[in-house]
Coordinates of C-alpha atoms in Angstrom, one line a residue:
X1 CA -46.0 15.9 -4.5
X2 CA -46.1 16.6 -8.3
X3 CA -44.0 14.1 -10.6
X4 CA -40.9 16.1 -12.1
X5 CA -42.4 14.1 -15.4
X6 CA -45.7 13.1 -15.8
X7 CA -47.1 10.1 -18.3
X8 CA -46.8 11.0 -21.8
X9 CA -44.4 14.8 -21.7
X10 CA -42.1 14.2 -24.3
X11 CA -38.3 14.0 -23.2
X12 CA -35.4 14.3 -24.8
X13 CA -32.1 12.2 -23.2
X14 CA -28.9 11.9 -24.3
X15 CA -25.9 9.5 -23.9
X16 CA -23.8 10.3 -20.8
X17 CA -20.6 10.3 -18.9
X18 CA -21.7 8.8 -15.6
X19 CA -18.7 10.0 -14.0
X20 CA -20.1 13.6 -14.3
X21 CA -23.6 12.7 -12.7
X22 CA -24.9 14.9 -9.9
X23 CA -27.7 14.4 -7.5
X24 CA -30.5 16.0 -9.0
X25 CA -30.0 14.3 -12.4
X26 CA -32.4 12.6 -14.2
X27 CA -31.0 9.5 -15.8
X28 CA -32.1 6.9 -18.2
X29 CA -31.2 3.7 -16.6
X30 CA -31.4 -0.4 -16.0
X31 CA -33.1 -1.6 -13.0
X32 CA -33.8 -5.1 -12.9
X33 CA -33.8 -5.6 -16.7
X34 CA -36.5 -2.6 -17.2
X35 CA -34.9 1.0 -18.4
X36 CA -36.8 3.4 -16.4
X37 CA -36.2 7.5 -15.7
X38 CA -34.7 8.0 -11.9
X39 CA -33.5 11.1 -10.2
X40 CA -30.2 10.8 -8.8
X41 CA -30.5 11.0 -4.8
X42 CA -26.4 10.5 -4.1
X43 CA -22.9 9.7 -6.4
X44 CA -20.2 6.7 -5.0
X45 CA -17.9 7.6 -7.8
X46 CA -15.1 5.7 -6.2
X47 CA -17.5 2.6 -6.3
X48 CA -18.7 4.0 -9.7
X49 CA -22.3 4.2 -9.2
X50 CA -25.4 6.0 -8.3
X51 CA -28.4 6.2 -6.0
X52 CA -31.6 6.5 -7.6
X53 CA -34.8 7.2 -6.4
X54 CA -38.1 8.9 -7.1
X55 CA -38.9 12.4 -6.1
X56 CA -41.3 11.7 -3.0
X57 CA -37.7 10.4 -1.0
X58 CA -38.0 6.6 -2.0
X59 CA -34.5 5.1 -2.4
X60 CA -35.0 2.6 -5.3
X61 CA -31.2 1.7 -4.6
X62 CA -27.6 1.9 -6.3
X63 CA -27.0 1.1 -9.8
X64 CA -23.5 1.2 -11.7
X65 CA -22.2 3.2 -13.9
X66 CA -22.2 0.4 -16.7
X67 CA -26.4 0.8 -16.4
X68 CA -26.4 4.6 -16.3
X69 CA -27.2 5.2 -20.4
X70 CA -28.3 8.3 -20.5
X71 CA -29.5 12.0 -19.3
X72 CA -32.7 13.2 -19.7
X73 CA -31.6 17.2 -21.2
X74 CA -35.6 18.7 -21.7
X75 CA -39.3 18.0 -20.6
X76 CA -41.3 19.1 -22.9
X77 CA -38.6 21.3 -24.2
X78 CA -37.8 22.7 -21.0
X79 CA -34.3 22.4 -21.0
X80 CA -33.1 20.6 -17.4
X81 CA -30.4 22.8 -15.7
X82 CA -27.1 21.5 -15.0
X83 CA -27.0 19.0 -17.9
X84 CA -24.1 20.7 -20.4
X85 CA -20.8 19.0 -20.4
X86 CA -22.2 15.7 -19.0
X87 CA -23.4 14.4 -22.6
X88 CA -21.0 11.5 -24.9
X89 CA -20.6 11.9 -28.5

């Protein structure tokens, strides 16, 4: 299975409102005090956080909404669908 983004593509992310998250997002967040890329695999929003995992079905876990900074909008300058109206500021 190809990586949806490979070592070194250039991507552009964006703060976001994690209440507007949906699975197939590709967030920039905190997991165990390293801020990595994960794809969002499922939404609590009435616990306020997401499921994040990797794209070959791996479940790295939940993380809360407080970690969720922000949204990854383009690879390479391929703009990500889905993304518009989930951005802060």
């Amino acid at each position: 299975m190809v990586p949806l983004i490979r070592s070194r593509q250039q991507v552009l992310v964006a703060p976001v409102d994690p209440t507007k998250l949906e699975v197939g997002d590709i967030v920039l967040a905190r997991v165990t005090g390293t801020v990595y890329l994960h794809l969002v695999s499922a939404v609590d929003p009435s616990r306020k956080r997401v499921q994040i995992s990797n794209n070959r079905g791996r479940v790295n876990g939940w993380t809360s909404h407080d970690r969720v900074f922000g949204i990854c909008l383009t690879v390479d300058g391929v703009p990500r669908t889905a993304t518009a109206g989930k951005t802060t500021g």
